[in-house]
Coordinates of C-alpha atoms in Angstrom, one line a residue:
Chain U
R117 CA 180.1 -121.4 258.9
K118 CA 180.7 -118.1 260.7
E119 CA 180.6 -118.2 264.5
V120 CA 178.1 -115.3 264.6
E121 CA 175.6 -115.0 261.8
Q122 CA 173.5 -111.9 261.0
D123 CA 171.3 -110.8 258.1
P124 CA 173.5 -108.2 256.3
G125 CA 170.4 -106.2 255.3
P126 CA 170.0 -103.4 254.3
F127 CA 166.9 -102.7 256.3
N128 CA 165.3 -99.7 254.8
V129 CA 162.5 -98.4 257.1
P130 CA 160.6 -95.1 257.5
E131 CA 161.0 -92.9 260.5
G132 CA 158.9 -94.0 263.4
A133 CA 158.9 -97.7 262.3
T134 CA 159.8 -100.6 264.6
V135 CA 162.6 -102.8 263.3
A136 CA 164.0 -106.1 264.6
F137 CA 167.4 -107.6 264.0
N138 CA 168.3 -111.2 264.7
C139 CA 171.6 -113.0 265.3
T140 CA 172.6 -116.6 265.9
Y141 CA 175.8 -117.9 267.4
S142 CA 177.3 -121.4 267.1
N143 CA 179.4 -121.8 270.2
S144 CA 177.3 -122.9 273.1
A145 CA 180.1 -121.9 275.5
S146 CA 179.6 -118.2 274.7
Q147 CA 179.3 -116.3 277.8
S148 CA 178.5 -112.7 277.2
F149 CA 176.5 -111.0 274.5
F150 CA 176.4 -107.4 273.1
W151 CA 175.1 -105.2 270.4
Y152 CA 177.5 -102.7 269.0
R153 CA 176.8 -99.9 266.6
Q154 CA 179.1 -98.8 263.9
D155 CA 178.6 -95.6 261.9
C156 CA 180.1 -95.3 258.4
R157 CA 183.9 -95.1 258.6
K158 CA 183.8 -95.0 262.4
E159 CA 184.8 -97.4 265.1
P160 CA 182.3 -99.7 266.8
K161 CA 180.7 -98.5 269.9
L162 CA 178.9 -100.5 272.6
L163 CA 175.1 -100.1 272.3
M164 CA 174.0 -102.5 275.0
S165 CA 174.6 -105.7 276.7
V166 CA 172.2 -108.6 276.2
Y167 CA 170.8 -110.7 279.0
S168 CA 168.5 -113.8 279.1
S169 CA 166.0 -111.8 281.1
G170 CA 165.8 -109.2 278.4
N171 CA 166.9 -105.6 278.8
E172 CA 165.6 -102.3 277.6
D173 CA 167.3 -99.0 277.1
G174 CA 164.9 -96.4 275.9
R175 CA 163.7 -97.3 272.4
F176 CA 166.1 -100.3 272.3
T177 CA 165.2 -103.8 273.6
A178 CA 167.6 -106.7 273.5
Q179 CA 166.9 -110.4 274.2
L180 CA 168.9 -113.5 274.5
N181 CA 167.7 -117.1 274.0
R182 CA 170.5 -119.4 275.2
A183 CA 168.6 -122.6 274.3
S184 CA 168.2 -121.5 270.7
Q185 CA 171.5 -119.6 270.6
Y186 CA 169.7 -116.6 269.3
I187 CA 170.0 -112.8 270.1
S188 CA 167.7 -110.1 269.0
L189 CA 167.6 -106.3 269.0
L190 CA 164.3 -104.3 268.6
I191 CA 164.3 -100.6 267.8
R192 CA 161.0 -98.7 268.3
D193 CA 160.1 -95.4 266.8
S194 CA 163.1 -95.3 264.5
K195 CA 165.0 -92.0 264.1
L196 CA 167.2 -90.9 261.2
S197 CA 170.1 -91.0 263.6
D198 CA 169.6 -94.7 264.1
S199 CA 171.0 -95.3 260.6
A200 CA 174.1 -97.4 261.1
T201 CA 175.4 -100.9 261.1
Y202 CA 174.4 -103.0 264.1
L203 CA 177.0 -105.6 265.1
C204 CA 176.0 -108.7 267.1
V205 CA 178.9 -109.7 269.4
V206 CA 179.5 -112.7 271.6
T207 CA 182.4 -113.5 273.9
H208 CA 184.0 -116.6 275.4
T209 CA 187.1 -117.2 277.3
Y210 CA 190.1 -119.0 275.8
G211 CA 192.5 -120.7 278.2
G212 CA 191.5 -118.4 281.1
A213 CA 192.2 -115.3 279.1
T214 CA 190.0 -112.3 279.3
N215 CA 187.0 -112.5 277.0
K216 CA 187.6 -112.0 273.3
L217 CA 184.8 -110.4 271.2
I218 CA 183.6 -112.3 268.2
F219 CA 181.7 -110.1 265.8
G220 CA 179.0 -110.8 263.3
T221 CA 179.4 -109.0 260.0
G222 CA 176.6 -106.6 260.9
T223 CA 173.2 -105.5 259.8
L224 CA 172.9 -102.2 257.9
L225 CA 169.9 -100.1 258.9
A226 CA 168.8 -97.1 256.8
V227 CA 166.0 -95.0 258.3
Q228 CA 164.3 -92.9 255.6
P229 CA 162.6 -89.5 256.2
Chain O
G294 CA 194.4 -90.3 277.8
A295 CA 190.6 -90.4 277.8
G296 CA 190.2 -92.8 275.0
V297 CA 192.1 -95.3 272.8
S298 CA 194.5 -93.5 270.5
Q299 CA 195.7 -94.9 267.2
S300 CA 198.3 -93.6 264.8
P301 CA 198.6 -92.9 262.0
S302 CA 194.9 -92.4 261.2
N303 CA 195.7 -93.1 257.5
K304 CA 198.6 -94.8 255.9
V305 CA 199.3 -95.4 252.2
T306 CA 202.2 -97.6 251.5
E307 CA 203.8 -99.3 248.5
K308 CA 203.5 -103.1 248.1
G309 CA 206.5 -104.8 249.7
K310 CA 207.2 -102.1 252.3
D311 CA 206.9 -102.6 256.1
V312 CA 204.5 -100.6 258.2
E313 CA 204.0 -100.0 261.9
L314 CA 200.7 -99.2 263.5
R315 CA 200.5 -97.8 267.0
C316 CA 197.9 -98.1 269.7
D317 CA 197.8 -96.2 273.0
P318 CA 195.2 -97.8 275.2
I319 CA 193.1 -96.2 278.0
S320 CA 195.3 -95.7 281.0
G321 CA 195.1 -98.7 283.4
H322 CA 193.5 -101.0 280.8
T323 CA 195.5 -104.3 281.0
A324 CA 193.8 -106.0 278.0
L325 CA 194.5 -104.8 274.5
Y326 CA 193.2 -106.2 271.3
W327 CA 193.9 -105.8 267.6
Y328 CA 191.2 -106.3 265.0
R329 CA 191.0 -105.5 261.3
Q330 CA 188.1 -104.7 259.1
S331 CA 188.2 -105.0 255.4
L332 CA 185.8 -103.2 253.1
G333 CA 182.3 -104.6 253.6
Q334 CA 183.5 -107.2 256.1
G335 CA 183.1 -107.8 259.7
L336 CA 185.8 -107.3 262.4
E337 CA 188.5 -110.0 262.3
F338 CA 190.4 -110.7 265.5
L339 CA 194.1 -110.6 265.2
I340 CA 195.8 -110.7 268.6
Y341 CA 195.2 -110.1 272.3
F342 CA 197.5 -108.9 274.9
Q343 CA 197.2 -109.2 278.7
G344 CA 199.8 -106.9 280.1
N345 CA 202.9 -107.4 277.9
S346 CA 202.2 -111.0 277.0
A347 CA 200.1 -112.3 274.1
P348 CA 198.2 -115.4 275.1
D349 CA 196.2 -115.4 271.9
K350 CA 197.9 -114.8 268.6
S351 CA 195.5 -117.0 266.7
G352 CA 194.2 -114.4 264.4
L353 CA 197.4 -113.2 262.9
P354 CA 196.9 -114.1 259.2
S355 CA 200.6 -114.8 258.3
D356 CA 204.1 -114.6 259.7
R357 CA 204.4 -111.2 258.1
F358 CA 202.3 -109.9 260.9
S359 CA 203.7 -109.3 264.4
A360 CA 202.8 -107.3 267.4
E361 CA 204.3 -106.3 270.7
R362 CA 203.4 -104.4 273.8
T363 CA 205.8 -102.8 276.1
G364 CA 205.3 -101.4 279.6
G365 CA 201.8 -102.8 279.7
S366 CA 200.7 -99.8 277.6
V367 CA 201.5 -98.9 274.0
S368 CA 201.3 -101.6 271.4
T369 CA 202.7 -101.8 267.9
L370 CA 201.4 -103.9 265.1
T371 CA 204.0 -104.5 262.3
I372 CA 203.2 -105.8 258.9
Q373 CA 206.3 -106.8 256.8
R374 CA 206.4 -106.9 253.0
T375 CA 202.9 -105.5 252.7
Q376 CA 200.5 -107.0 250.1
Q377 CA 197.4 -105.4 248.6
E378 CA 195.2 -107.8 250.6
D379 CA 196.5 -106.2 253.8
S380 CA 194.5 -103.1 252.9
A381 CA 192.0 -102.6 255.7
V382 CA 191.1 -100.6 258.8
Y383 CA 193.1 -101.8 261.7
L384 CA 191.3 -101.3 265.0
C385 CA 192.7 -101.4 268.5
A386 CA 190.6 -101.9 271.6
S387 CA 191.3 -102.0 275.3
S388 CA 189.5 -103.3 278.3
S389 CA 189.9 -103.3 282.0
R390 CA 190.2 -106.9 283.3
V391 CA 188.4 -105.8 286.4
Q392 CA 185.6 -104.5 284.3
G393 CA 185.5 -107.8 282.5
Y394 CA 184.0 -106.8 279.3
G395 CA 183.0 -103.7 277.4
Y396 CA 185.7 -102.8 275.1
T397 CA 186.6 -99.3 273.9
F398 CA 187.9 -99.0 270.4
G399 CA 190.2 -96.5 268.9
S400 CA 189.2 -94.8 265.6
G401 CA 191.5 -97.1 263.7
T402 CA 194.3 -96.8 261.1
R403 CA 193.2 -97.0 257.5
L404 CA 195.9 -98.9 255.6
T405 CA 196.0 -98.8 251.8
V406 CA 198.6 -100.8 250.0
V407 CA 199.2 -99.7 246.4

């Protein structure tokens, strides 16, 4: 079983739609949580951090449920430019080392005109 | 530099040859990571450096893979006797330990073994 699981999609949605991605993680010692975005043939870029209290950045809302080991990302009013792969990421420390990112395989979003 | 720089951006090599991939992290970033991403796959952790030491090499897939970092800056990932299954995009990321998290990735090296 992968440490971070995501629905690979693709999610095909019309412009203006609201879309939600979910992610589960298996290691209860995971400490930090993120959503990264990866455009085709590009490197991943940090989209937002995820907190238990929930956090919002414009049209994007992220939520963490530690008890269920579940992370979500909600995108409102989808734009064509939102088309990308969204990567769920967790970190935990090994032997005192700085946090290592563990990536899910990503969910592909295609926003249609 | 302003970002993480990787070279070469593309590399085509014959099976059995050795290759070296280079990563130049953001100035002052003490943590450096190598990942690889195969076609349609997620990012696979390879190795982590803190300064010049590598406390976590757990992701290196075989003894054909090695990496070093000198001067707490540039890192080189070496793949010996390349195989076709080594074809992937090799991504380097750096992070400030003070910052704690939030990695910046380079644009990667696309390796094709023919």
